[in-house]
XYZ file of N, CA, C and O in Angstrom:
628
model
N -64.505 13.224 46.622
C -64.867 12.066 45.819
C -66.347 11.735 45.944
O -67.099 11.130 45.180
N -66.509 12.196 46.897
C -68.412 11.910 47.114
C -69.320 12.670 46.238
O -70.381 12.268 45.761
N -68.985 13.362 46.148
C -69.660 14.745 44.725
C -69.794 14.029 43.567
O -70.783 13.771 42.882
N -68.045 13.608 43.409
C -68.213 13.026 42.109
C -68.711 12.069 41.864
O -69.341 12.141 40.809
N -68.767 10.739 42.544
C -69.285 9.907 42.785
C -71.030 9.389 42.678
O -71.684 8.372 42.442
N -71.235 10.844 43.025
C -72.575 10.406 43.690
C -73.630 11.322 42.372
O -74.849 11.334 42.196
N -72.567 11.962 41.689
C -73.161 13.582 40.790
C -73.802 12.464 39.655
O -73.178 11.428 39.423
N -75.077 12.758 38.981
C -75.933 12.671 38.033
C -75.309 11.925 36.872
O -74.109 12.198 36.839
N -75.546 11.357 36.218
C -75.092 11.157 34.952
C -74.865 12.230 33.979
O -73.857 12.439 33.303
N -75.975 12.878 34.022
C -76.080 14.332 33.088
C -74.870 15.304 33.456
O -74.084 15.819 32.661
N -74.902 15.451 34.987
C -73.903 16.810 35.282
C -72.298 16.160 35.486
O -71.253 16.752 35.758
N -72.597 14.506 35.205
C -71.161 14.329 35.199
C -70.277 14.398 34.139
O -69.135 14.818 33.949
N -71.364 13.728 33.357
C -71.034 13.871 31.877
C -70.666 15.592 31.241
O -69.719 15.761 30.473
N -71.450 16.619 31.639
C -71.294 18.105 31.562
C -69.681 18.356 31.861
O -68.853 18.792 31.061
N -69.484 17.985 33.141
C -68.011 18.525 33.979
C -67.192 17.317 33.352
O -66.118 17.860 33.094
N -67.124 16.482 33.104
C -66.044 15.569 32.074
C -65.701 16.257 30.701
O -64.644 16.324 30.074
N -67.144 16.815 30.419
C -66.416 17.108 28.962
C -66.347 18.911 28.689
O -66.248 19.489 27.607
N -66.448 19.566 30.205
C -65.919 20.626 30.140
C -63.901 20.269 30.436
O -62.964 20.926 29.983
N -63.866 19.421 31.046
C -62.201 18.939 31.303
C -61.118 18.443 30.246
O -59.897 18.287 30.250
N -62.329 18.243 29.192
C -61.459 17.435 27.835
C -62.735 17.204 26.897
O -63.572 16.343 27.169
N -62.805 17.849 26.021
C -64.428 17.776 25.000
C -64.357 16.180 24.404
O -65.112 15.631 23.601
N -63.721 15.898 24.778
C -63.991 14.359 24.362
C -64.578 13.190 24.888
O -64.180 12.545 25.858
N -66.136 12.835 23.748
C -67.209 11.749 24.415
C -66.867 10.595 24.807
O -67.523 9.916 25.597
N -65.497 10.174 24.138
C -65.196 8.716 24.272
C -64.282 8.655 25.930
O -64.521 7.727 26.703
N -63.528 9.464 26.198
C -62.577 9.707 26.797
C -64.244 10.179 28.650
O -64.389 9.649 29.751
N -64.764 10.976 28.160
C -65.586 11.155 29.807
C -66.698 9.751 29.785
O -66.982 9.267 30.880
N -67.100 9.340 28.947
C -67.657 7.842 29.430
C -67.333 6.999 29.934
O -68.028 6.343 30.710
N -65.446 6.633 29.444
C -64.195 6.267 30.270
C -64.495 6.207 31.699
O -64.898 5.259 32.374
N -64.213 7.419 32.024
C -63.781 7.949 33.506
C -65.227 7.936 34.160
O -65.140 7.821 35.383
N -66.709 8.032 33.634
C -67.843 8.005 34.111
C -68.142 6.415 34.207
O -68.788 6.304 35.249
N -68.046 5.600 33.841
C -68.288 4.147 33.763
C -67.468 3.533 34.660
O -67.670 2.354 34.952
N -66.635 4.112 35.108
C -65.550 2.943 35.892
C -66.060 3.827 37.746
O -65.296 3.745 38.708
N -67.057 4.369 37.796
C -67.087 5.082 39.360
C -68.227 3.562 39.827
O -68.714 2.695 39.102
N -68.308 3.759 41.158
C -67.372 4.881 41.900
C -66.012 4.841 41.998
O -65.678 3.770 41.491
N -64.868 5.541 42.447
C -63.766 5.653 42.595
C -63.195 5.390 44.297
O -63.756 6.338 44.847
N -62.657 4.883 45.065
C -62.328 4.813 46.142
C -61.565 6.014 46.923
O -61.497 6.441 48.076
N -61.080 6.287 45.766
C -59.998 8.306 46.072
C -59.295 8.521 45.328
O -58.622 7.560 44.955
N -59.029 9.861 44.682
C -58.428 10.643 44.007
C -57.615 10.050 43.335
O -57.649 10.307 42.132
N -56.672 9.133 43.776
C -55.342 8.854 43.000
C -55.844 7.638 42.107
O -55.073 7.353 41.191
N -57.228 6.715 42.228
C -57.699 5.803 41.373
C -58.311 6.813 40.177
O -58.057 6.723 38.976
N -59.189 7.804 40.832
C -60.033 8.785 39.607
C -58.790 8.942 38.614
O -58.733 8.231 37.611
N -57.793 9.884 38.901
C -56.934 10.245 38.579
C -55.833 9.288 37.651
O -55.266 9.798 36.685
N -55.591 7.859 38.039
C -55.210 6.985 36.944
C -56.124 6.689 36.536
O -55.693 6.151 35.517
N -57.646 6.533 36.458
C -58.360 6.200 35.112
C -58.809 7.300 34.470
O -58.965 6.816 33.349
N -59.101 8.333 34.382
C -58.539 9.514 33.433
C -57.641 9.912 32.749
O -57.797 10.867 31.988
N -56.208 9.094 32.906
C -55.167 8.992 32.403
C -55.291 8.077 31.514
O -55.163 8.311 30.312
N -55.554 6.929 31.998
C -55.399 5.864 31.133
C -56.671 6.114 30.082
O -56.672 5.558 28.983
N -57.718 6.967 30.493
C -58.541 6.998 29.185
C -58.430 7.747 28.134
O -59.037 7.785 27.064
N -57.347 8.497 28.700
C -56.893 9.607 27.435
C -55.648 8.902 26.727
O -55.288 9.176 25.583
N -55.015 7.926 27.582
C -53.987 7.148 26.637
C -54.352 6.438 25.631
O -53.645 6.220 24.647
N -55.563 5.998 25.820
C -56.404 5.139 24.765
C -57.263 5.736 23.461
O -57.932 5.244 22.552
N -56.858 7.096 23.893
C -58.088 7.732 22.954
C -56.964 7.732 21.395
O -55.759 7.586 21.600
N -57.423 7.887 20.028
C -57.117 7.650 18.948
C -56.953 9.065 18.325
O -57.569 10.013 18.814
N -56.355 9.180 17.544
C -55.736 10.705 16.494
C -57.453 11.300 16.280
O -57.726 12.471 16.542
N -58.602 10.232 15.733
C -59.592 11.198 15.397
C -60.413 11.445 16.809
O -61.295 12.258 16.532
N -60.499 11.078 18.246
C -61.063 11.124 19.386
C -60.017 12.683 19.950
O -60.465 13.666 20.540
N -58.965 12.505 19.637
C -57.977 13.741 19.978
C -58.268 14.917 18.731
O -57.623 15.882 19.142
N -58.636 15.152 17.982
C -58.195 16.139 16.824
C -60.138 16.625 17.201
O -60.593 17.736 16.931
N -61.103 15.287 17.956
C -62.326 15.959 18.388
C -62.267 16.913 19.966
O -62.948 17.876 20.317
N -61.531 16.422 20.442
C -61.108 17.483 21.504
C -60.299 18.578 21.157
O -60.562 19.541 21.878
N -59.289 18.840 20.216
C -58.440 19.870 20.066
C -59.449 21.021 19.180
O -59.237 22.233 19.141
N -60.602 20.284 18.483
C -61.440 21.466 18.240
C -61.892 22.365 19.233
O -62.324 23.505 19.064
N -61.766 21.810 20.161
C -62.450 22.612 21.446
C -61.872 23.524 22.123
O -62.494 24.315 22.832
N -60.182 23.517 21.933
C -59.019 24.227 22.820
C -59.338 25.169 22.217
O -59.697 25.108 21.041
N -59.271 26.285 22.925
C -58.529 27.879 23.032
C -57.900 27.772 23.114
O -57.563 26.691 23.596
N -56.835 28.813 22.730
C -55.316 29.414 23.118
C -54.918 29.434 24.649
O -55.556 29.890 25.598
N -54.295 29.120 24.636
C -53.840 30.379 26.288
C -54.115 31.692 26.651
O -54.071 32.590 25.810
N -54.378 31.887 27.745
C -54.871 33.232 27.752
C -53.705 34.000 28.803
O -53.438 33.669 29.958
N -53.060 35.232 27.925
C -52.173 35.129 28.107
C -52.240 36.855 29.635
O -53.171 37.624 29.397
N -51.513 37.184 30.682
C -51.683 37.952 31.675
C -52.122 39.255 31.066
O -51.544 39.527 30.014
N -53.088 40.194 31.527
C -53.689 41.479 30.820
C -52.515 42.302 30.596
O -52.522 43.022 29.598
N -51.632 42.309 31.272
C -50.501 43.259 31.590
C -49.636 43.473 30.259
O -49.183 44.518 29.791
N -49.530 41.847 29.688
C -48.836 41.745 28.219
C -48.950 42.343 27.025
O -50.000 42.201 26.399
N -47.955 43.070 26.531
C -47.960 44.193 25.964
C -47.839 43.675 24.749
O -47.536 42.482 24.732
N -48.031 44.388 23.372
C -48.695 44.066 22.174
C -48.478 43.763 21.467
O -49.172 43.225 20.605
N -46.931 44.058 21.510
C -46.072 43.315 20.490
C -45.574 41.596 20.842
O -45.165 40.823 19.975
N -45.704 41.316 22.071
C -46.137 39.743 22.460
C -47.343 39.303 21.982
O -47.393 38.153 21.545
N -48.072 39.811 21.978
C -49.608 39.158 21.290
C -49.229 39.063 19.868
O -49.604 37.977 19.426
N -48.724 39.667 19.122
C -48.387 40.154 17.618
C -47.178 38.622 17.723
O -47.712 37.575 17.358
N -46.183 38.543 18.027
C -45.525 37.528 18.210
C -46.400 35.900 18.452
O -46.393 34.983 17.631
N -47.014 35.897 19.620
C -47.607 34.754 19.798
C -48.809 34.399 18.883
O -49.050 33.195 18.791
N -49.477 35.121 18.300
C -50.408 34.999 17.001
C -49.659 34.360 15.836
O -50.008 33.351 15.224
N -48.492 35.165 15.609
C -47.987 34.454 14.446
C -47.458 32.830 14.700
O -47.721 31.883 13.958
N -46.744 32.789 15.799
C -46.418 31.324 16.498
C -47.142 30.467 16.315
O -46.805 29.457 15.698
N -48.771 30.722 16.989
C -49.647 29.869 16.728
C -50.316 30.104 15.551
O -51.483 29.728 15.661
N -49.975 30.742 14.067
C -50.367 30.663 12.937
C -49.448 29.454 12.430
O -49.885 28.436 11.895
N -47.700 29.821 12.765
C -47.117 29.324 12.407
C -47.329 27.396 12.527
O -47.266 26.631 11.565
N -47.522 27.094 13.640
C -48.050 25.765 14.526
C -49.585 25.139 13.607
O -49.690 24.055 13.033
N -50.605 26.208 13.724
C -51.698 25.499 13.178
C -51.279 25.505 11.397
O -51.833 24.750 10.598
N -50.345 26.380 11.064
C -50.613 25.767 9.172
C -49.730 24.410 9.235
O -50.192 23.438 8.637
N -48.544 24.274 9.886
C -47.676 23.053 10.184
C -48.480 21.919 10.605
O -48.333 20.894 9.939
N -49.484 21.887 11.789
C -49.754 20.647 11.955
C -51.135 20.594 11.989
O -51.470 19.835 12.899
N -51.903 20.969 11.518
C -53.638 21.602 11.684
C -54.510 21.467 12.416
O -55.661 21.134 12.132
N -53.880 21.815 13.897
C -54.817 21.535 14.855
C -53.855 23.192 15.785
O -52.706 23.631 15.832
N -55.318 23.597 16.391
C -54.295 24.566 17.743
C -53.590 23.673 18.618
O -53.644 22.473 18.886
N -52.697 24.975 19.085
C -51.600 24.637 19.899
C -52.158 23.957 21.387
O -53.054 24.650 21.870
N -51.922 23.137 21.941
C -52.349 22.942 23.502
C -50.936 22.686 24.175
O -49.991 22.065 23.690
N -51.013 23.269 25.326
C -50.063 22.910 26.626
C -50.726 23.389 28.134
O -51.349 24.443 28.262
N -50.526 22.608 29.035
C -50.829 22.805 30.362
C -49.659 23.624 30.784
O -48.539 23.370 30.341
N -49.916 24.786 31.784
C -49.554 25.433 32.333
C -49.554 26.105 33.640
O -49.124 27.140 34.150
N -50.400 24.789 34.038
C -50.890 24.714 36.232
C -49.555 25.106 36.944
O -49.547 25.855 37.921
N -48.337 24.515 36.359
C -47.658 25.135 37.181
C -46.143 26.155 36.838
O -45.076 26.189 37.450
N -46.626 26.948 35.558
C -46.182 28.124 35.408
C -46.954 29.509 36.119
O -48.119 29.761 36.425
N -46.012 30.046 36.180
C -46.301 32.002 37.198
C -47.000 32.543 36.345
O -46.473 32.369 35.246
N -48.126 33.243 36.255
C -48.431 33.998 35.336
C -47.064 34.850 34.880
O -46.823 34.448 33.742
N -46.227 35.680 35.195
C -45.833 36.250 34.934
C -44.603 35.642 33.412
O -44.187 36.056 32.330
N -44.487 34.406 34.341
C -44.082 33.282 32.794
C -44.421 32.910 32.137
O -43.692 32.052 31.639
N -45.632 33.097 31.535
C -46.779 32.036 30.682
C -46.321 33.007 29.149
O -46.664 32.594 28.041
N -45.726 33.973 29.278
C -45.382 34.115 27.887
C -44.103 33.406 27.423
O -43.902 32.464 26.657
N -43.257 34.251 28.211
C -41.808 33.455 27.411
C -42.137 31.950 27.296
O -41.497 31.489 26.351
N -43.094 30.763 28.063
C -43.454 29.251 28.363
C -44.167 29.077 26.951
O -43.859 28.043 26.358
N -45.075 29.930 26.316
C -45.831 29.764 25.391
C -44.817 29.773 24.272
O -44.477 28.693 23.790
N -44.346 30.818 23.854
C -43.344 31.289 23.029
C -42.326 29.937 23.033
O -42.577 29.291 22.015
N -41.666 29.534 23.528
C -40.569 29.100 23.763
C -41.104 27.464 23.343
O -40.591 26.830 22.422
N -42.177 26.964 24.172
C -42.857 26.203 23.947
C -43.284 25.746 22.170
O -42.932 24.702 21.623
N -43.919 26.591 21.689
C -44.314 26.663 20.150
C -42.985 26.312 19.649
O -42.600 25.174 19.379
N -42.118 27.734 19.520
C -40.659 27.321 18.747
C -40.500 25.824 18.726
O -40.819 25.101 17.782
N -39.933 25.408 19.951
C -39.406 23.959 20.346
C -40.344 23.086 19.545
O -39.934 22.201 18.794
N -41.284 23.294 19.684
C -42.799 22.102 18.984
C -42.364 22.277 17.596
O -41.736 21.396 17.009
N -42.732 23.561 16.976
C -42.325 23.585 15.329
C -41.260 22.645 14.860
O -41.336 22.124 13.747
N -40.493 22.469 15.498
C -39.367 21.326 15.346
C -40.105 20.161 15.206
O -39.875 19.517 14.182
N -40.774 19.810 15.828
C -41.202 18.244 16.180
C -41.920 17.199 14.182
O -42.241 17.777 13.143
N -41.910 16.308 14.339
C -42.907 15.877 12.742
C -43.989 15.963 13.191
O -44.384 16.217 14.329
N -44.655 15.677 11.981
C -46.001 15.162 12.986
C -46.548 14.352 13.260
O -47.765 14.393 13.440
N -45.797 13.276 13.393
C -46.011 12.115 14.500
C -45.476 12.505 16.141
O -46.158 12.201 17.120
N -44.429 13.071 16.221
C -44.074 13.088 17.330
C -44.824 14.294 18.274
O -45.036 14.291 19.487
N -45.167 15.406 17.172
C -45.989 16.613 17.669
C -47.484 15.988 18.107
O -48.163 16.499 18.998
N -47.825 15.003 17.471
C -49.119 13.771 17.791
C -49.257 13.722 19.477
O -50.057 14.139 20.314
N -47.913 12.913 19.464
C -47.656 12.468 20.716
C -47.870 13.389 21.960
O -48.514 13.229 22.996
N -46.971 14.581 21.407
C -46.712 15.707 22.715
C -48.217 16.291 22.723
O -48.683 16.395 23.857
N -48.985 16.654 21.763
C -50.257 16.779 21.895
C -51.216 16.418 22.883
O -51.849 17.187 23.607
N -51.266 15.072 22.841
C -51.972 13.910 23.031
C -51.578 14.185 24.739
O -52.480 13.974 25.549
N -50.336 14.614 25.202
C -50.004 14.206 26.407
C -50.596 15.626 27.108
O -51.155 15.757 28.197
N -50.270 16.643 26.084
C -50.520 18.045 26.626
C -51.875 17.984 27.387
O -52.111 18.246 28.566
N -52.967 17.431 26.072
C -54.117 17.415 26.322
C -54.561 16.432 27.312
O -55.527 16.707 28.023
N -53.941 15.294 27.429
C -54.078 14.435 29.330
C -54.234 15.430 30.064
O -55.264 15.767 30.648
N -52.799 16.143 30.059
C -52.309 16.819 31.163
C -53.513 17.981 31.484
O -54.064 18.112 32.577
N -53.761 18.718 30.375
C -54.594 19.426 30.649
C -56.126 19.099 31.336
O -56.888 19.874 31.913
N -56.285 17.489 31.010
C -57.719 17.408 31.769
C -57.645 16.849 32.899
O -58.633 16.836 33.633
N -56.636 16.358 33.217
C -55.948 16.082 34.586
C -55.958 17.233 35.619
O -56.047 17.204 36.847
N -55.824 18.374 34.643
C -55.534 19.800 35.963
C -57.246 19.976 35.956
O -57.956 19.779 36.943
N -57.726 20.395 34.606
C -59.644 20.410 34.984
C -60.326 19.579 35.591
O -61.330 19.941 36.204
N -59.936 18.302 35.555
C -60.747 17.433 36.678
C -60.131 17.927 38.027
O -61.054 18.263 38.769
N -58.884 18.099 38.629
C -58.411 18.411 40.040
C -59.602 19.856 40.410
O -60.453 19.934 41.296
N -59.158 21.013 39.168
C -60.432 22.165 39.428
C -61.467 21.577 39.759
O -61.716 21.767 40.950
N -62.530 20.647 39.006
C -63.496 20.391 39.390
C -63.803 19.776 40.472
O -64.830 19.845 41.147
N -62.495 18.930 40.665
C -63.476 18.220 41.996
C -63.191 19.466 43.613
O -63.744 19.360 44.707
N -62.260 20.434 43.216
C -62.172 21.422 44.080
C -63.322 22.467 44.217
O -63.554 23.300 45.094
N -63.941 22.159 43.104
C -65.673 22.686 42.981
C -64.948 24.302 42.538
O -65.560 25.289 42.946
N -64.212 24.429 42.065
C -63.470 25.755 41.059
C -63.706 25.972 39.707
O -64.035 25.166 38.836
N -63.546 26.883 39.659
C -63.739 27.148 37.666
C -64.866 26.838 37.017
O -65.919 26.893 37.653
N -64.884 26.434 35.573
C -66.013 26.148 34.716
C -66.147 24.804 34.763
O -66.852 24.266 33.910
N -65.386 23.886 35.937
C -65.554 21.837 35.908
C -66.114 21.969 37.317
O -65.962 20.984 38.040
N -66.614 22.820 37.724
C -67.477 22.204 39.227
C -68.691 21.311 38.722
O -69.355 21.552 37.715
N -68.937 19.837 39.914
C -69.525 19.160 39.186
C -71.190 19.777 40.284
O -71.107 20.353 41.369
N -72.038 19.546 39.818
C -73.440 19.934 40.533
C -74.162 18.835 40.318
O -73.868 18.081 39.391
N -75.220 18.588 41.154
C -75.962 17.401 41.342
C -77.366 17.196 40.199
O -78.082 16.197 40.273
């Protein structure tokens, strides 16, 4: 918490919106420090993504990539999961997002796959919703990376 705490405006702002590309949502979580420990950071990052609005979310979902799915996965799964997420972005016009911190690599296909199907079901209000939560979830796991000083959210001074 001292890293984060203590890290620049500039490089905090950098590692916030490598965690979730959204400006409204890392000013949130940058304005309310310092933080006392993890589990305060951690509910106001939540709560700033609960607040964020369809056009503050549809500015972060420009930013998602796909999943990236284990090298090992053979080609006719890629051929499958392409169409899935063709199928997903003409239905609701944004890419697909889901967190997956605590799937096996070795599961992240059938999770993806299985995942999409189930979503295609959803309207799109409710696909809104699951979105909206995916994408919490997901900057919830990039802020934990970052403050572990891991991945592309390590914060630097």
């Amino acid at each position: 918490m001292e890293h984060f705490n203590a890290a620049s405006a500039q490089a905090l702002e950098q590692t916030l919106l490598s965690c979730l590309r959204s400006p409204r949502w890392s000013r949130r979580v940058a304005e309310h420090r310092p933080y006392p420990d993890l589990d305060s950071l951690l509910a106001a990052a939540d709560e700033a993504a609960y607040d964020l609005t369809w056009p503050d979310l549809t500015e972060a979902l420009a930013a998602e990539s796909l999943p990236a799915l284990p090298p090992d996965t053979y080609t006719a799964a890629h051929t499958a999961l392409s169409a899935a997420h063709a199928a997903y972005e003409a239905r609701f016009g944004h890419v697909f997002v889901i967190c997956l911190a605590d799937v096996a690599p070795a599961e992240t296909l059938d999770r993806l796959l299985e995942a999409i199907r189930s979503r295609l079901t959803n309207d799109p209000e409710e696909e809104r919703a699951v979105t909206a939560d995916e994408l919490r979830r997901l900057a919830r796991e990039r802020l934990l990376t970052a403050l572990r000083g891991a991945g592309n959210c390590a914060i630097n001074h």
